[in-house]
């Protein structure tokens, strides 16, 4: 995948972003076996009806304050971005089917940018299509800006036909450079470290048949991003 923000180059990416005290946000689970976050939940523990918590000792600590991510714009934006990414999977698959040439998420890359609307919701741009897969080559899609800017860009999403949910070195470098420049030149984007490059892979072992991984500026080299809830839904619109 290449995202065609042409003005971004690694030689002009500025200093690395500061990653201290970064809190995981959005609808991403903290580990492969953890539940997905839910509204009214903190620490990535979903609300489960009937779930009980064992408290030891005579004077237990009170349970953590339950926070609604939709109540604060700082947490609502990544929440909505994850929901947009979850909804984009069907759009990618539909785009593949519309080509009527046997294309699918297993043999061709498709991608789009995510952007913030003036109402605080997050949507995807028109979907870009990569070339047909050729034996010996890795299929790659170039995602065009399509009107997105540093002020409304909320990440991007594409699929990996290989089934590898990690970003390639070039993909990671390009994404990190964009976030670094955003932090440097657009300080109003205080949500920059929560933005993600989403990768979709097909996985028959998943209940949905696919998985979505969110790679942020803090995702390490050759590391799998946090898994996004495939059933993620956005905050209610005002």
CSV table of C-alpha atoms in Angstrom, one decimal, residues 3-225:
chain,number,residue,atom,x,y,z
A,3,UNK,CA,-0.8,6.5,0.5
A,4,UNK,CA,-0.3,9.3,-2.0
A,5,UNK,CA,0.3,12.3,0.3
A,6,UNK,CA,3.1,13.3,-2.0
A,7,UNK,CA,4.6,16.0,0.2
A,8,UNK,CA,5.6,13.5,3.0
A,9,UNK,CA,9.1,12.1,2.8
A,10,UNK,CA,11.1,10.4,5.4
A,11,UNK,CA,13.9,12.9,5.0
A,12,UNK,CA,11.5,15.6,6.1
A,13,UNK,CA,9.5,13.9,8.8
A,14,UNK,CA,10.8,15.9,11.7
A,15,UNK,CA,11.8,14.5,15.1
A,16,UNK,CA,10.1,11.2,16.2
A,17,UNK,CA,6.8,11.7,18.0
A,18,UNK,CA,6.9,11.5,21.8
A,19,UNK,CA,5.1,8.3,22.9
A,20,UNK,CA,5.2,8.7,26.7
A,21,UNK,CA,2.0,8.1,28.5
A,22,UNK,CA,0.1,7.1,25.4
A,23,UNK,CA,-3.3,5.6,26.3
A,24,UNK,CA,-4.8,3.0,24.1
A,25,UNK,CA,-8.1,4.3,22.7
A,26,UNK,CA,-10.8,3.3,20.3
A,27,UNK,CA,-12.4,-0.1,19.9
A,28,UNK,CA,-9.2,-2.1,20.0
A,29,UNK,CA,-8.6,-4.9,22.4
A,30,UNK,CA,-5.5,-4.9,24.5
A,31,UNK,CA,-4.5,-8.5,23.7
A,32,UNK,CA,-5.7,-11.3,21.4
A,33,UNK,CA,-7.7,-12.9,24.2
A,34,UNK,CA,-9.1,-9.7,25.8
A,35,UNK,CA,-12.6,-8.5,25.2
A,36,UNK,CA,-13.2,-5.6,22.9
A,37,UNK,CA,-13.9,-2.2,24.7
A,38,UNK,CA,-17.5,-1.2,25.1
A,39,UNK,CA,-19.1,2.1,25.8
A,40,UNK,CA,-19.3,2.8,29.6
A,41,UNK,CA,-16.1,0.7,30.0
A,42,UNK,CA,-12.6,1.6,31.1
A,43,UNK,CA,-9.3,-0.3,30.9
A,44,UNK,CA,-10.5,-2.2,27.8
A,45,UNK,CA,-13.0,-4.4,29.8
A,46,UNK,CA,-16.3,-4.7,28.0
A,47,UNK,CA,-19.6,-4.4,29.8
A,48,UNK,CA,-20.9,-7.9,30.3
A,49,UNK,CA,-24.3,-8.4,31.9
A,50,UNK,CA,-24.1,-10.5,35.0
A,51,UNK,CA,-20.3,-10.3,35.2
A,52,UNK,CA,-19.2,-10.2,38.9
A,53,UNK,CA,-15.9,-9.0,40.3
A,54,UNK,CA,-14.3,-10.8,43.2
A,55,UNK,CA,-13.2,-8.4,45.9
A,56,UNK,CA,-10.7,-9.5,48.5
A,57,UNK,CA,-10.1,-8.0,51.9
A,58,UNK,CA,-12.2,-6.1,54.4
A,59,UNK,CA,-11.8,-2.7,52.7
A,60,UNK,CA,-11.6,-3.3,48.9
A,61,UNK,CA,-10.7,-0.6,46.5
A,62,UNK,CA,-13.8,0.8,44.7
A,63,UNK,CA,-14.3,-0.3,41.1
A,64,UNK,CA,-12.8,2.1,38.5
A,65,UNK,CA,-14.9,5.0,37.2
A,66,UNK,CA,-16.8,3.9,34.1
A,67,UNK,CA,-16.2,6.3,31.3
A,68,UNK,CA,-18.2,6.8,28.1
A,69,UNK,CA,-15.7,7.3,25.2
A,70,UNK,CA,-18.4,9.2,23.3
A,71,UNK,CA,-18.6,11.8,26.0
A,72,UNK,CA,-15.2,13.3,25.2
A,73,UNK,CA,-14.3,14.5,21.7
A,74,UNK,CA,-10.7,13.3,22.3
A,75,UNK,CA,-11.8,9.7,22.7
A,76,UNK,CA,-14.9,9.9,20.5
A,77,UNK,CA,-12.8,10.5,17.4
A,78,UNK,CA,-10.7,7.3,17.5
A,79,UNK,CA,-13.8,5.4,18.6
A,80,UNK,CA,-15.6,6.6,15.5
A,81,UNK,CA,-12.5,5.9,13.3
A,82,UNK,CA,-12.4,2.3,14.4
A,83,UNK,CA,-16.1,2.0,13.6
A,84,UNK,CA,-15.5,3.5,10.2
A,85,UNK,CA,-12.7,1.0,9.6
A,86,UNK,CA,-15.0,-1.9,10.7
A,87,UNK,CA,-17.7,-0.7,8.3
A,88,UNK,CA,-15.1,-0.3,5.5
A,89,UNK,CA,-14.4,-4.0,5.2
A,90,UNK,CA,-17.7,-4.6,3.5
A,91,UNK,CA,-17.1,-1.7,1.2
A,92,UNK,CA,-13.7,-3.1,0.2
A,93,UNK,CA,-15.3,-6.5,-0.5
A,94,UNK,CA,-18.1,-4.9,-2.5
A,95,UNK,CA,-15.6,-2.9,-4.6
A,96,UNK,CA,-13.8,-6.1,-5.4
A,97,UNK,CA,-17.0,-7.9,-6.4
A,98,UNK,CA,-18.0,-4.9,-8.6
A,99,UNK,CA,-15.0,-5.4,-10.9
A,100,UNK,CA,-16.6,-8.7,-12.1
A,101,UNK,CA,-13.2,-10.2,-12.9
A,102,UNK,CA,-12.7,-12.6,-10.0
A,103,UNK,CA,-11.0,-10.0,-7.8
A,104,UNK,CA,-11.4,-10.4,-4.0
A,105,UNK,CA,-9.6,-9.5,-0.8
A,106,UNK,CA,-7.5,-12.6,-1.3
A,107,UNK,CA,-5.9,-11.7,-4.6
A,108,UNK,CA,-5.9,-7.9,-4.8
A,109,UNK,CA,-5.4,-4.9,-2.6
A,110,UNK,CA,-8.0,-2.2,-2.1
A,111,UNK,CA,-7.7,0.8,0.1
A,112,UNK,CA,-9.2,4.1,1.2
A,113,UNK,CA,-8.5,7.1,3.5
A,114,UNK,CA,-10.6,7.8,6.6
A,115,UNK,CA,-11.7,11.4,7.2
A,116,UNK,CA,-13.5,13.4,9.9
A,117,UNK,CA,-16.7,15.1,8.9
A,118,UNK,CA,-17.7,18.5,10.3
A,119,UNK,CA,-20.1,16.7,12.7
A,120,UNK,CA,-17.3,14.7,14.3
A,121,UNK,CA,-18.2,11.5,12.5
A,122,UNK,CA,-15.6,9.5,10.4
A,123,UNK,CA,-16.2,8.2,6.9
A,124,UNK,CA,-14.1,6.7,4.2
A,125,UNK,CA,-13.2,8.1,0.8
A,126,UNK,CA,-13.7,6.5,-2.5
A,127,UNK,CA,-12.0,3.1,-2.6
A,128,UNK,CA,-8.8,2.8,-4.7
A,129,UNK,CA,-7.9,-0.5,-6.5
A,130,UNK,CA,-4.5,-2.0,-6.8
A,131,UNK,CA,-3.3,-3.9,-9.9
A,132,UNK,CA,-4.0,-7.5,-10.5
A,133,UNK,CA,-1.7,-9.8,-8.6
A,134,UNK,CA,1.2,-11.2,-10.6
A,135,UNK,CA,3.1,-14.3,-9.6
A,136,UNK,CA,6.3,-13.1,-7.9
A,137,UNK,CA,5.1,-9.6,-7.1
A,138,UNK,CA,3.4,-8.3,-4.0
A,139,UNK,CA,0.1,-6.6,-5.0
A,140,UNK,CA,0.0,-3.0,-3.8
A,141,UNK,CA,-2.7,-0.3,-3.9
A,142,UNK,CA,-2.0,3.4,-4.0
A,143,UNK,CA,-4.5,5.3,-1.8
A,144,UNK,CA,-5.2,8.8,-3.2
A,145,UNK,CA,-5.9,11.7,-0.9
A,146,UNK,CA,-9.3,12.4,-2.5
A,147,UNK,CA,-9.8,15.7,-0.6
A,148,UNK,CA,-8.3,14.6,2.8
A,149,UNK,CA,-5.9,16.9,4.5
A,150,UNK,CA,-3.9,17.0,7.7
A,151,UNK,CA,-6.8,18.6,9.4
A,152,UNK,CA,-9.4,15.9,8.6
A,153,UNK,CA,-7.4,12.8,7.9
A,154,UNK,CA,-8.2,10.0,10.4
A,155,UNK,CA,-6.0,7.2,9.0
A,156,UNK,CA,-6.3,4.7,6.2
A,157,UNK,CA,-7.4,1.2,5.6
A,158,UNK,CA,-6.3,-1.5,3.1
A,159,UNK,CA,-6.2,-5.3,2.9
A,160,UNK,CA,-3.3,-7.7,2.7
A,161,UNK,CA,-4.1,-10.7,0.4
A,162,UNK,CA,-1.1,-12.4,2.0
A,163,UNK,CA,-2.9,-12.8,5.3
A,164,UNK,CA,-0.1,-11.0,7.1
A,165,UNK,CA,-1.7,-8.3,9.3
A,166,UNK,CA,1.6,-6.4,9.9
A,167,UNK,CA,2.6,-3.3,8.0
A,168,UNK,CA,5.5,-3.6,5.6
A,169,UNK,CA,8.6,-1.5,6.4
A,170,UNK,CA,7.7,1.1,3.7
A,171,UNK,CA,4.1,1.3,4.9
A,172,UNK,CA,5.2,1.8,8.5
A,173,UNK,CA,7.8,4.4,7.6
A,174,UNK,CA,5.3,6.3,5.5
A,175,UNK,CA,2.6,6.3,8.2
A,176,UNK,CA,5.0,7.2,11.0
A,177,UNK,CA,6.4,10.1,8.9
A,178,UNK,CA,2.9,11.5,8.4
A,179,UNK,CA,2.1,11.3,12.1
A,180,UNK,CA,5.4,13.0,13.0
A,181,UNK,CA,4.7,15.8,10.6
A,182,UNK,CA,1.1,16.2,11.9
A,183,UNK,CA,2.4,16.5,15.4
A,184,UNK,CA,5.0,19.0,14.3
A,185,UNK,CA,3.0,21.2,12.0
A,186,UNK,CA,-0.6,20.8,13.2
A,187,UNK,CA,-0.5,20.9,17.0
A,188,UNK,CA,-4.3,21.2,17.0
A,189,UNK,CA,-4.4,17.5,16.0
A,190,UNK,CA,-4.0,16.3,19.6
A,191,UNK,CA,-5.5,12.9,18.5
A,192,UNK,CA,-2.5,12.1,16.2
A,193,UNK,CA,-1.1,9.3,18.2
A,194,UNK,CA,-4.5,7.5,18.2
A,195,UNK,CA,-4.7,7.5,14.4
A,196,UNK,CA,-4.1,4.2,12.7
A,197,UNK,CA,-3.2,2.5,9.5
A,198,UNK,CA,-5.7,-0.3,9.4
A,199,UNK,CA,-4.9,-3.6,7.8
A,200,UNK,CA,-7.6,-6.2,6.9
A,201,UNK,CA,-6.8,-9.9,6.5
A,202,UNK,CA,-9.0,-12.8,5.7
A,203,UNK,CA,-8.9,-15.4,8.5
A,204,UNK,CA,-11.2,-18.5,8.4
A,205,UNK,CA,-10.6,-19.0,12.2
A,206,UNK,CA,-12.3,-15.6,12.9
A,207,UNK,CA,-16.0,-15.6,13.6
A,208,UNK,CA,-16.4,-12.9,10.9
A,209,UNK,CA,-13.9,-14.5,8.4
A,210,UNK,CA,-11.5,-11.6,8.7
A,211,UNK,CA,-9.6,-9.5,11.2
A,212,UNK,CA,-8.7,-5.8,11.3
A,213,UNK,CA,-5.5,-4.5,12.9
A,214,UNK,CA,-4.9,-0.9,13.9
A,215,UNK,CA,-1.2,0.2,13.6
A,216,UNK,CA,-0.4,3.5,15.4
A,217,UNK,CA,2.8,5.5,15.8
A,218,UNK,CA,3.5,3.4,18.8
A,219,UNK,CA,3.3,0.1,17.0
A,220,UNK,CA,6.8,-1.4,16.9
A,221,UNK,CA,8.6,-2.6,13.8
A,222,UNK,CA,7.4,-6.0,12.6
A,223,UNK,CA,4.7,-5.9,15.2
A,224,UNK,CA,1.0,-6.7,14.8
A,225,UNK,CA,-1.3,-3.8,15.6
